[in-house]
Amino acid sequence: MDDKNLLEKLEKAKLAGFKLDANKEALKVSVLNTVAAEKTVKKQWLNFRFVPVMTALAAVVAIAVYTVDNFDDGDRFNRNGGVWSTYSDSVAGGDSVIWPAIPEEDPGGFTMSSPGYGGKGYAVRVTGGAGIKIGLNYNYAGVVARFSPESSCPQCQGADIKKYTGIKFKVKGSIASGRVYFVLPYEDTLCEPERMTCGSLTDYADYEADITKFLGDEWTTVMLDFKNDLKQPDWTPDRSRVKIDNVLETVHLFKWQFKYCSGPFELWIDDIELY
Amino acid sequence: MDLEREKEVIEASRTDPKAFGEIFEAYYPKLFRYVAYRTGNADAAKDITAEAFYKSLNKLHTFKWAGVPFYAWLVRIASNEVNYYYRKKKYEPLLFEDALNATGTAGPAVSPDTLMEIAAVQENMDNNDDFKDVLAALKKLPAVYREVIILKFLEEYKITEICAILGKKEGTVKSLLSRGTEMLKGAFNSR
């Protein structure tokens, strides 16, 4: 088939004469009513929270705990089915290395380590070395837990965790230099098909907390209040500044990232809960 | 709808979802037809279009106005859903159905008219042998080429409009079109 034939074929393949008025009207009414109802439910919930007599009930809600992963099963999925994986600047020309290997090098190769906290079960353990080939301020490596299978491409569906005050987890480990951050990324609900990633809505200037001080030979509990302990970096451009509430409404993943590092690092993580 | 009006509608819809009705009026048939081109299945097109409209309104707080028609965002959402449809070999508008259940709102009304419209679309596609040939050939191409060929040759968008829809640079779109048409010719010739 040559160009002329192809164009003729495509011309004849065009679909015309769609009449969809009844379907359009039916869907329009349903979608608009549904989203309006969702907004009403949210408003009622906010009003409800400010009624003093309900304070005790609100407190009960606030102390609810959700286990993201306790690693007892030793598989590479958290409680929601979201997958654990590592990442590093090697995909961007850097020379950082991390174990377990990044998916580009070993798809499905993430393995848990043992023993976890208390000498039992499993935990996440990542180890490796931060290279400085692409610069100390630009190199990176880390580990990520997708919140659920739907939070990845192609669905890129976020989860609303606004009812929780914060996140807590146990850590131990060491780094030769640099910092370790917990990061709460804000991702798009659209998949970028070419890269098969849910795009960053903050240009990667995500809410984060420096947890370096908690690293050591013994397990230590880290408790991070989403609203008080997480901040966007100082270098965040105005266009990327977002309210933490918006991020908490659409959570796709949690990250633990080594930054400004050179040399070896090791990080263990166990018993992750939203509180 | 011109861009200025569209921007006003989007801003109003952020607080009052009912304002989004104008977006339905402007884009429902176009988006449905685009999904029909991608799937060749009228029922799937109906469900995917529903999910795309619901998702776009429900996630409007994440939408950043960039001076391009809102339709571009709708196509991107629908396109992701189409990819999901091909991966799963079936389709259910999960988010929309969850929202209907959670709010107790009635789903889209089913009537003889709605059923006949969908049946007519399917018949339209089934009776067009050239469409069936093209769709079968397109299915042999990676999704990104399929998308760009449909937008250019079946939906007749200009290159600049395709760039806005796909969020890609002109050179990239031209290159995808060039390689895509070669691959499509190859797909026909290999039959």
PDB file of N, CA and C in Angstrom, chain B residues 74-170:
ATOM      1  N   LEU B  74      -9.345  16.013  28.504  1.00  0.00           N
ATOM      2  CA  LEU B  74     -10.317  14.917  28.398  1.00  0.00           C
ATOM      3  C   LEU B  74      -9.763  13.764  27.552  1.00  0.00           C
ATOM      4  N   VAL B  75      -9.108  14.121  26.444  1.00  0.00           N
ATOM      5  CA  VAL B  75      -8.552  13.072  25.575  1.00  0.00           C
ATOM      6  C   VAL B  75      -7.452  12.304  26.302  1.00  0.00           C
ATOM      7  N   ARG B  76      -6.638  13.031  27.071  1.00  0.00           N
ATOM      8  CA  ARG B  76      -5.559  12.338  27.798  1.00  0.00           C
ATOM      9  C   ARG B  76      -6.129  11.360  28.819  1.00  0.00           C
ATOM     10  N   ILE B  77      -7.177  11.793  29.516  1.00  0.00           N
ATOM     11  CA  ILE B  77      -7.802  10.888  30.494  1.00  0.00           C
ATOM     12  C   ILE B  77      -8.403   9.684  29.762  1.00  0.00           C
ATOM     13  N   ALA B  78      -9.163   9.974  28.707  1.00  0.00           N
ATOM     14  CA  ALA B  78      -9.810   8.888  27.964  1.00  0.00           C
ATOM     15  C   ALA B  78      -8.773   7.935  27.383  1.00  0.00           C
ATOM     16  N   SER B  79      -7.678   8.492  26.927  1.00  0.00           N
ATOM     17  CA  SER B  79      -6.634   7.680  26.325  1.00  0.00           C
ATOM     18  C   SER B  79      -6.036   6.701  27.343  1.00  0.00           C
ATOM     19  N   ASN B  80      -5.823   7.179  28.553  1.00  0.00           N
ATOM     20  CA  ASN B  80      -5.340   6.285  29.611  1.00  0.00           C
ATOM     21  C   ASN B  80      -6.335   5.165  29.880  1.00  0.00           C
ATOM     22  N   GLU B  81      -7.615   5.527  29.865  1.00  0.00           N
ATOM     23  CA  GLU B  81      -8.648   4.517  30.108  1.00  0.00           C
ATOM     24  C   GLU B  81      -8.679   3.497  28.960  1.00  0.00           C
ATOM     25  N   VAL B  82      -8.477   3.986  27.730  1.00  0.00           N
ATOM     26  CA  VAL B  82      -8.447   3.076  26.573  1.00  0.00           C
ATOM     27  C   VAL B  82      -7.277   2.095  26.719  1.00  0.00           C
ATOM     28  N   ASN B  83      -6.126   2.613  27.148  1.00  0.00           N
ATOM     29  CA  ASN B  83      -4.971   1.727  27.354  1.00  0.00           C
ATOM     30  C   ASN B  83      -5.296   0.656  28.400  1.00  0.00           C
ATOM     31  N   TYR B  84      -6.020   1.077  29.429  1.00  0.00           N
ATOM     32  CA  TYR B  84      -6.423   0.151  30.487  1.00  0.00           C
ATOM     33  C   TYR B  84      -7.378  -0.900  29.913  1.00  0.00           C
ATOM     34  N   TYR B  85      -8.281  -0.439  29.061  1.00  0.00           N
ATOM     35  CA  TYR B  85      -9.249  -1.335  28.410  1.00  0.00           C
ATOM     36  C   TYR B  85      -8.512  -2.409  27.611  1.00  0.00           C
ATOM     37  N   TYR B  86      -7.473  -2.014  26.884  1.00  0.00           N
ATOM     38  CA  TYR B  86      -6.732  -2.990  26.080  1.00  0.00           C
ATOM     39  C   TYR B  86      -5.913  -3.941  26.952  1.00  0.00           C
ATOM     40  N   ARG B  87      -5.443  -3.411  28.083  1.00  0.00           N
ATOM     41  CA  ARG B  87      -4.666  -4.287  28.972  1.00  0.00           C
ATOM     42  C   ARG B  87      -5.538  -5.334  29.634  1.00  0.00           C
ATOM     43  N   LYS B  88      -6.745  -4.902  30.029  1.00  0.00           N
ATOM     44  CA  LYS B  88      -7.628  -5.806  30.784  1.00  0.00           C
ATOM     45  C   LYS B  88      -8.577  -6.585  29.881  1.00  0.00           C
ATOM     46  N   LYS B  89      -8.665  -6.195  28.595  1.00  0.00           N
ATOM     47  CA  LYS B  89      -9.568  -6.835  27.634  1.00  0.00           C
ATOM     48  C   LYS B  89     -11.044  -6.652  27.995  1.00  0.00           C
ATOM     49  N   LYS B  90     -11.315  -5.784  28.947  1.00  0.00           N
ATOM     50  CA  LYS B  90     -12.701  -5.439  29.268  1.00  0.00           C
ATOM     51  C   LYS B  90     -12.645  -4.077  29.956  1.00  0.00           C
ATOM     52  N   TYR B  91     -13.802  -3.490  30.203  1.00  0.00           N
ATOM     53  CA  TYR B  91     -13.747  -2.172  30.827  1.00  0.00           C
ATOM     54  C   TYR B  91     -14.926  -1.947  31.752  1.00  0.00           C
ATOM     55  N   GLU B  92     -14.643  -1.400  32.918  1.00  0.00           N
ATOM     56  CA  GLU B  92     -15.694  -0.947  33.825  1.00  0.00           C
ATOM     57  C   GLU B  92     -15.279   0.423  34.351  1.00  0.00           C
ATOM     58  N   PRO B  93     -16.201   1.379  34.338  1.00  0.00           N
ATOM     59  CA  PRO B  93     -15.855   2.721  34.844  1.00  0.00           C
ATOM     60  C   PRO B  93     -15.829   2.718  36.369  1.00  0.00           C
ATOM     61  N   LEU B  94     -14.755   2.201  36.934  1.00  0.00           N
ATOM     62  CA  LEU B  94     -14.718   1.907  38.366  1.00  0.00           C
ATOM     63  C   LEU B  94     -14.904   3.121  39.264  1.00  0.00           C
ATOM     64  N   LEU B  95     -14.182   4.214  38.944  1.00  0.00           N
ATOM     65  CA  LEU B  95     -14.273   5.391  39.815  1.00  0.00           C
ATOM     66  C   LEU B  95     -15.689   5.945  39.822  1.00  0.00           C
ATOM     67  N   PHE B  96     -16.272   6.042  38.631  1.00  0.00           N
ATOM     68  CA  PHE B  96     -17.623   6.579  38.514  1.00  0.00           C
ATOM     69  C   PHE B  96     -18.608   5.684  39.251  1.00  0.00           C
ATOM     70  N   GLU B  97     -18.459   4.378  39.087  1.00  0.00           N
ATOM     71  CA  GLU B  97     -19.388   3.460  39.770  1.00  0.00           C
ATOM     72  C   GLU B  97     -19.219   3.534  41.288  1.00  0.00           C
ATOM     73  N   ASP B  98     -17.975   3.645  41.742  1.00  0.00           N
ATOM     74  CA  ASP B  98     -17.744   3.800  43.189  1.00  0.00           C
ATOM     75  C   ASP B  98     -18.432   5.056  43.703  1.00  0.00           C
ATOM     76  N   ALA B  99     -18.306   6.136  42.931  1.00  0.00           N
ATOM     77  CA  ALA B  99     -18.895   7.410  43.352  1.00  0.00           C
ATOM     78  C   ALA B  99     -20.426   7.316  43.376  1.00  0.00           C
ATOM     79  N   LEU B 100     -20.981   6.626  42.395  1.00  0.00           N
ATOM     80  CA  LEU B 100     -22.438   6.452  42.373  1.00  0.00           C
ATOM     81  C   LEU B 100     -22.885   5.690  43.614  1.00  0.00           C
ATOM     82  N   ASN B 101     -22.157   4.632  43.939  1.00  0.00           N
ATOM     83  CA  ASN B 101     -22.507   3.840  45.121  1.00  0.00           C
ATOM     84  C   ASN B 101     -22.350   4.647  46.403  1.00  0.00           C
ATOM     85  N   ALA B 102     -21.242   5.402  46.480  1.00  0.00           N
ATOM     86  CA  ALA B 102     -20.952   6.142  47.710  1.00  0.00           C
ATOM     87  C   ALA B 102     -21.966   7.259  47.957  1.00  0.00           C
ATOM     88  N   THR B 103     -22.439   7.876  46.881  1.00  0.00           N
ATOM     89  CA  THR B 103     -23.349   9.019  47.063  1.00  0.00           C
ATOM     90  C   THR B 103     -24.810   8.610  46.924  1.00  0.00           C
ATOM     91  N   GLY B 104     -25.039   7.403  46.461  1.00  0.00           N
ATOM     92  CA  GLY B 104     -26.422   6.971  46.251  1.00  0.00           C
ATOM     93  C   GLY B 104     -27.084   7.670  45.081  1.00  0.00           C
ATOM     94  N   THR B 105     -26.290   8.220  44.192  1.00  0.00           N
ATOM     95  CA  THR B 105     -26.834   8.927  43.029  1.00  0.00           C
ATOM     96  C   THR B 105     -27.188   7.914  41.931  1.00  0.00           C
ATOM     97  N   ALA B 106     -28.213   8.259  41.178  1.00  0.00           N
ATOM     98  CA  ALA B 106     -28.620   7.359  40.094  1.00  0.00           C
ATOM     99  C   ALA B 106     -27.605   7.411  38.957  1.00  0.00           C
ATOM    100  N   GLY B 107     -27.322   6.252  38.377  1.00  0.00           N
ATOM    101  CA  GLY B 107     -26.441   6.214  37.211  1.00  0.00           C
ATOM    102  C   GLY B 107     -27.147   6.786  36.000  1.00  0.00           C
ATOM    103  N   PRO B 108     -26.425   6.911  34.877  1.00  0.00           N
ATOM    104  CA  PRO B 108     -27.054   7.444  33.665  1.00  0.00           C
ATOM    105  C   PRO B 108     -28.323   6.664  33.323  1.00  0.00           C
ATOM    106  N   ALA B 109     -29.399   7.403  33.096  1.00  0.00           N
ATOM    107  CA  ALA B 109     -30.679   6.752  32.813  1.00  0.00           C
ATOM    108  C   ALA B 109     -30.581   5.919  31.536  1.00  0.00           C
ATOM    109  N   VAL B 110     -31.154   4.715  31.599  1.00  0.00           N
ATOM    110  CA  VAL B 110     -31.193   3.862  30.411  1.00  0.00           C
ATOM    111  C   VAL B 110     -32.597   3.934  29.824  1.00  0.00           C
ATOM    112  N   SER B 111     -32.687   4.243  28.562  1.00  0.00           N
ATOM    113  CA  SER B 111     -33.993   4.354  27.914  1.00  0.00           C
ATOM    114  C   SER B 111     -33.882   3.730  26.524  1.00  0.00           C
ATOM    115  N   PRO B 112     -35.001   3.510  25.873  1.00  0.00           N
ATOM    116  CA  PRO B 112     -34.917   3.001  24.504  1.00  0.00           C
ATOM    117  C   PRO B 112     -34.045   3.902  23.626  1.00  0.00           C
ATOM    118  N   ASP B 113     -34.123   5.213  23.861  1.00  0.00           N
ATOM    119  CA  ASP B 113     -33.322   6.143  23.050  1.00  0.00           C
ATOM    120  C   ASP B 113     -31.823   5.943  23.268  1.00  0.00           C
ATOM    121  N   THR B 114     -31.410   5.804  24.547  1.00  0.00           N
ATOM    122  CA  THR B 114     -29.971   5.645  24.813  1.00  0.00           C
ATOM    123  C   THR B 114     -29.472   4.333  24.214  1.00  0.00           C
ATOM    124  N   LEU B 115     -30.289   3.292  24.345  1.00  0.00           N
ATOM    125  CA  LEU B 115     -29.878   1.983  23.811  1.00  0.00           C
ATOM    126  C   LEU B 115     -29.781   2.006  22.285  1.00  0.00           C
ATOM    127  N   MET B 116     -30.761   2.678  21.674  1.00  0.00           N
ATOM    128  CA  MET B 116     -30.759   2.726  20.204  1.00  0.00           C
ATOM    129  C   MET B 116     -29.582   3.543  19.675  1.00  0.00           C
ATOM    130  N   GLU B 117     -29.241   4.590  20.396  1.00  0.00           N
ATOM    131  CA  GLU B 117     -28.090   5.402  19.958  1.00  0.00           C
ATOM    132  C   GLU B 117     -26.806   4.570  19.961  1.00  0.00           C
ATOM    133  N   ILE B 118     -26.599   3.812  21.028  1.00  0.00           N
ATOM    134  CA  ILE B 118     -25.374   3.004  21.120  1.00  0.00           C
ATOM    135  C   ILE B 118     -25.375   1.910  20.047  1.00  0.00           C
ATOM    136  N   ALA B 119     -26.555   1.302  19.867  1.00  0.00           N
ATOM    137  CA  ALA B 119     -26.657   0.251  18.839  1.00  0.00           C
ATOM    138  C   ALA B 119     -26.362   0.839  17.454  1.00  0.00           C
ATOM    139  N   ALA B 120     -26.844   2.057  17.215  1.00  0.00           N
ATOM    140  CA  ALA B 120     -26.625   2.700  15.909  1.00  0.00           C
ATOM    141  C   ALA B 120     -25.143   2.995  15.675  1.00  0.00           C
ATOM    142  N   VAL B 121     -24.448   3.409  16.744  1.00  0.00           N
ATOM    143  CA  VAL B 121     -23.006   3.670  16.619  1.00  0.00           C
ATOM    144  C   VAL B 121     -22.275   2.375  16.266  1.00  0.00           C
ATOM    145  N   GLN B 122     -22.652   1.286  16.963  1.00  0.00           N
ATOM    146  CA  GLN B 122     -21.987   0.014  16.707  1.00  0.00           C
ATOM    147  C   GLN B 122     -22.252  -0.455  15.270  1.00  0.00           C
ATOM    148  N   GLU B 123     -23.486  -0.256  14.843  1.00  0.00           N
ATOM    149  CA  GLU B 123     -23.860  -0.650  13.480  1.00  0.00           C
ATOM    150  C   GLU B 123     -23.072   0.162  12.454  1.00  0.00           C
ATOM    151  N   ASN B 124     -22.961   1.449  12.750  1.00  0.00           N
ATOM    152  CA  ASN B 124     -22.188   2.355  11.895  1.00  0.00           C
ATOM    153  C   ASN B 124     -20.753   1.827  11.717  1.00  0.00           C
ATOM    154  N   MET B 125     -20.159   1.412  12.828  1.00  0.00           N
ATOM    155  CA  MET B 125     -18.773   0.907  12.770  1.00  0.00           C
ATOM    156  C   MET B 125     -18.725  -0.455  12.072  1.00  0.00           C
ATOM    157  N   ASP B 126     -19.688  -1.306  12.412  1.00  0.00           N
ATOM    158  CA  ASP B 126     -19.690  -2.669  11.845  1.00  0.00           C
ATOM    159  C   ASP B 126     -19.908  -2.665  10.333  1.00  0.00           C
ATOM    160  N   ASN B 127     -20.664  -1.657   9.854  1.00  0.00           N
ATOM    161  CA  ASN B 127     -20.972  -1.610   8.415  1.00  0.00           C
ATOM    162  C   ASN B 127     -19.892  -0.922   7.589  1.00  0.00           C
ATOM    163  N   ASN B 128     -18.918  -0.348   8.261  1.00  0.00           N
ATOM    164  CA  ASN B 128     -17.854   0.362   7.540  1.00  0.00           C
ATOM    165  C   ASN B 128     -16.616  -0.551   7.462  1.00  0.00           C
ATOM    166  N   ASP B 129     -16.502  -1.259   6.331  1.00  0.00           N
ATOM    167  CA  ASP B 129     -15.395  -2.222   6.188  1.00  0.00           C
ATOM    168  C   ASP B 129     -14.029  -1.530   6.241  1.00  0.00           C
ATOM    169  N   ASP B 130     -13.976  -0.321   5.702  1.00  0.00           N
ATOM    170  CA  ASP B 130     -12.700   0.404   5.724  1.00  0.00           C
ATOM    171  C   ASP B 130     -12.304   0.725   7.166  1.00  0.00           C
ATOM    172  N   PHE B 131     -13.292   1.119   7.976  1.00  0.00           N
ATOM    173  CA  PHE B 131     -13.005   1.388   9.384  1.00  0.00           C
ATOM    174  C   PHE B 131     -12.478   0.129  10.072  1.00  0.00           C
ATOM    175  N   LYS B 132     -13.142  -0.985   9.796  1.00  0.00           N
ATOM    176  CA  LYS B 132     -12.717  -2.242  10.438  1.00  0.00           C
ATOM    177  C   LYS B 132     -11.295  -2.621  10.012  1.00  0.00           C
ATOM    178  N   ASP B 133     -11.008  -2.405   8.715  1.00  0.00           N
ATOM    179  CA  ASP B 133      -9.646  -2.701   8.224  1.00  0.00           C
ATOM    180  C   ASP B 133      -8.609  -1.820   8.922  1.00  0.00           C
ATOM    181  N   VAL B 134      -8.950  -0.517   8.993  1.00  0.00           N
ATOM    182  CA  VAL B 134      -8.000   0.434   9.602  1.00  0.00           C
ATOM    183  C   VAL B 134      -7.799   0.107  11.077  1.00  0.00           C
ATOM    184  N   LEU B 135      -8.893  -0.175  11.776  1.00  0.00           N
ATOM    185  CA  LEU B 135      -8.783  -0.482  13.205  1.00  0.00           C
ATOM    186  C   LEU B 135      -7.932  -1.736  13.425  1.00  0.00           C
ATOM    187  N   ALA B 136      -8.154  -2.744  12.589  1.00  0.00           N
ATOM    188  CA  ALA B 136      -7.372  -3.986  12.730  1.00  0.00           C
ATOM    189  C   ALA B 136      -5.891  -3.711  12.496  1.00  0.00           C
ATOM    190  N   ALA B 137      -5.595  -2.860  11.509  1.00  0.00           N
ATOM    191  CA  ALA B 137      -4.190  -2.527  11.244  1.00  0.00           C
ATOM    192  C   ALA B 137      -3.610  -1.675  12.371  1.00  0.00           C
ATOM    193  N   LEU B 138      -4.408  -0.733  12.859  1.00  0.00           N
ATOM    194  CA  LEU B 138      -3.929   0.145  13.940  1.00  0.00           C
ATOM    195  C   LEU B 138      -3.604  -0.663  15.195  1.00  0.00           C
ATOM    196  N   LYS B 139      -4.352  -1.711  15.433  1.00  0.00           N
ATOM    197  CA  LYS B 139      -4.134  -2.509  16.646  1.00  0.00           C
ATOM    198  C   LYS B 139      -2.766  -3.183  16.650  1.00  0.00           C
ATOM    199  N   LYS B 140      -2.133  -3.237  15.486  1.00  0.00           N
ATOM    200  CA  LYS B 140      -0.789  -3.832  15.430  1.00  0.00           C
ATOM    201  C   LYS B 140       0.289  -2.819  15.822  1.00  0.00           C
ATOM    202  N   LEU B 141      -0.126  -1.541  15.944  1.00  0.00           N
ATOM    203  CA  LEU B 141       0.849  -0.484  16.264  1.00  0.00           C
ATOM    204  C   LEU B 141       0.855  -0.205  17.771  1.00  0.00           C
ATOM    205  N   PRO B 142       1.990   0.282  18.305  1.00  0.00           N
ATOM    206  CA  PRO B 142       1.998   0.722  19.700  1.00  0.00           C
ATOM    207  C   PRO B 142       0.984   1.862  19.906  1.00  0.00           C
ATOM    208  N   ALA B 143       0.455   1.950  21.131  1.00  0.00           N
ATOM    209  CA  ALA B 143      -0.646   2.884  21.419  1.00  0.00           C
ATOM    210  C   ALA B 143      -0.329   4.320  21.017  1.00  0.00           C
ATOM    211  N   VAL B 144       0.901   4.740  21.227  1.00  0.00           N
ATOM    212  CA  VAL B 144       1.238   6.142  20.974  1.00  0.00           C
ATOM    213  C   VAL B 144       1.095   6.497  19.487  1.00  0.00           C
ATOM    214  N   TYR B 145       1.372   5.542  18.602  1.00  0.00           N
ATOM    215  CA  TYR B 145       1.220   5.784  17.158  1.00  0.00           C
ATOM    216  C   TYR B 145      -0.258   5.741  16.761  1.00  0.00           C
ATOM    217  N   ARG B 146      -0.971   4.802  17.360  1.00  0.00           N
ATOM    218  CA  ARG B 146      -2.409   4.681  17.101  1.00  0.00           C
ATOM    219  C   ARG B 146      -3.099   6.010  17.399  1.00  0.00           C
ATOM    220  N   GLU B 147      -2.734   6.560  18.558  1.00  0.00           N
ATOM    221  CA  GLU B 147      -3.366   7.778  19.048  1.00  0.00           C
ATOM    222  C   GLU B 147      -3.144   8.938  18.085  1.00  0.00           C
ATOM    223  N   VAL B 148      -1.917   9.099  17.661  1.00  0.00           N
ATOM    224  CA  VAL B 148      -1.573  10.248  16.838  1.00  0.00           C
ATOM    225  C   VAL B 148      -2.171  10.110  15.433  1.00  0.00           C
ATOM    226  N   ILE B 149      -2.243   8.898  14.922  1.00  0.00           N
ATOM    227  CA  ILE B 149      -2.832   8.687  13.584  1.00  0.00           C
ATOM    228  C   ILE B 149      -4.341   8.955  13.612  1.00  0.00           C
ATOM    229  N   ILE B 150      -4.987   8.510  14.661  1.00  0.00           N
ATOM    230  CA  ILE B 150      -6.435   8.762  14.769  1.00  0.00           C
ATOM    231  C   ILE B 150      -6.705  10.257  14.867  1.00  0.00           C
ATOM    232  N   LEU B 151      -5.925  10.934  15.698  1.00  0.00           N
ATOM    233  CA  LEU B 151      -6.151  12.378  15.857  1.00  0.00           C
ATOM    234  C   LEU B 151      -5.919  13.131  14.545  1.00  0.00           C
ATOM    235  N   LYS B 152      -4.922  12.728  13.803  1.00  0.00           N
ATOM    236  CA  LYS B 152      -4.575  13.452  12.571  1.00  0.00           C
ATOM    237  C   LYS B 152      -5.491  13.075  11.408  1.00  0.00           C
ATOM    238  N   PHE B 153      -5.628  11.804  11.139  1.00  0.00           N
ATOM    239  CA  PHE B 153      -6.287  11.392   9.892  1.00  0.00           C
ATOM    240  C   PHE B 153      -7.786  11.098  10.033  1.00  0.00           C
ATOM    241  N   LEU B 154      -8.206  10.705  11.225  1.00  0.00           N
ATOM    242  CA  LEU B 154      -9.636  10.417  11.382  1.00  0.00           C
ATOM    243  C   LEU B 154     -10.368  11.581  12.045  1.00  0.00           C
ATOM    244  N   GLU B 155      -9.721  12.201  13.033  1.00  0.00           N
ATOM    245  CA  GLU B 155     -10.342  13.350  13.693  1.00  0.00           C
ATOM    246  C   GLU B 155      -9.956  14.677  13.028  1.00  0.00           C
ATOM    247  N   GLU B 156      -8.983  14.646  12.149  1.00  0.00           N
ATOM    248  CA  GLU B 156      -8.551  15.804  11.348  1.00  0.00           C
ATOM    249  C   GLU B 156      -8.081  16.998  12.181  1.00  0.00           C
ATOM    250  N   TYR B 157      -7.329  16.724  13.233  1.00  0.00           N
ATOM    251  CA  TYR B 157      -6.745  17.827  14.001  1.00  0.00           C
ATOM    252  C   TYR B 157      -5.477  18.320  13.320  1.00  0.00           C
ATOM    253  N   LYS B 158      -5.211  19.635  13.539  1.00  0.00           N
ATOM    254  CA  LYS B 158      -3.947  20.183  13.038  1.00  0.00           C
ATOM    255  C   LYS B 158      -2.818  19.721  13.962  1.00  0.00           C
ATOM    256  N   ILE B 159      -1.604  19.795  13.428  1.00  0.00           N
ATOM    257  CA  ILE B 159      -0.438  19.359  14.230  1.00  0.00           C
ATOM    258  C   ILE B 159      -0.383  20.122  15.552  1.00  0.00           C
ATOM    259  N   THR B 160      -0.616  21.426  15.499  1.00  0.00           N
ATOM    260  CA  THR B 160      -0.521  22.229  16.735  1.00  0.00           C
ATOM    261  C   THR B 160      -1.570  21.771  17.748  1.00  0.00           C
ATOM    262  N   GLU B 161      -2.734  21.388  17.243  1.00  0.00           N
ATOM    263  CA  GLU B 161      -3.783  20.915  18.159  1.00  0.00           C
ATOM    264  C   GLU B 161      -3.405  19.555  18.759  1.00  0.00           C
ATOM    265  N   ILE B 162      -2.807  18.712  17.952  1.00  0.00           N
ATOM    266  CA  ILE B 162      -2.373  17.397  18.473  1.00  0.00           C
ATOM    267  C   ILE B 162      -1.288  17.593  19.531  1.00  0.00           C
ATOM    268  N   CYS B 163      -0.407  18.551  19.294  1.00  0.00           N
ATOM    269  CA  CYS B 163       0.644  18.848  20.288  1.00  0.00           C
ATOM    270  C   CYS B 163      -0.002  19.202  21.628  1.00  0.00           C
ATOM    271  N   ALA B 164      -1.051  20.041  21.564  1.00  0.00           N
ATOM    272  CA  ALA B 164      -1.723  20.461  22.804  1.00  0.00           C
ATOM    273  C   ALA B 164      -2.406  19.272  23.470  1.00  0.00           C
ATOM    274  N   ILE B 165      -3.035  18.444  22.672  1.00  0.00           N
ATOM    275  CA  ILE B 165      -3.756  17.294  23.232  1.00  0.00           C
ATOM    276  C   ILE B 165      -2.799  16.306  23.897  1.00  0.00           C
ATOM    277  N   LEU B 166      -1.696  16.037  23.214  1.00  0.00           N
ATOM    278  CA  LEU B 166      -0.772  15.018  23.730  1.00  0.00           C
ATOM    279  C   LEU B 166       0.301  15.587  24.655  1.00  0.00           C
ATOM    280  N   GLY B 167       0.385  16.924  24.705  1.00  0.00           N
ATOM    281  CA  GLY B 167       1.427  17.531  25.525  1.00  0.00           C
ATOM    282  C   GLY B 167       2.815  17.236  24.988  1.00  0.00           C
ATOM    283  N   LYS B 168       2.919  17.170  23.647  1.00  0.00           N
ATOM    284  CA  LYS B 168       4.215  16.865  23.027  1.00  0.00           C
ATOM    285  C   LYS B 168       4.625  17.995  22.097  1.00  0.00           C
ATOM    286  N   LYS B 169       5.930  18.059  21.811  1.00  0.00           N
ATOM    287  CA  LYS B 169       6.444  19.102  20.923  1.00  0.00           C
ATOM    288  C   LYS B 169       6.139  18.755  19.473  1.00  0.00           C
ATOM    289  N   GLU B 170       6.158  19.809  18.628  1.00  0.00           N
ATOM    290  CA  GLU B 170       5.783  19.631  17.223  1.00  0.00           C
ATOM    291  C   GLU B 170       6.662  18.581  16.532  1.00  0.00           C
TER     292      GLU B 170
END
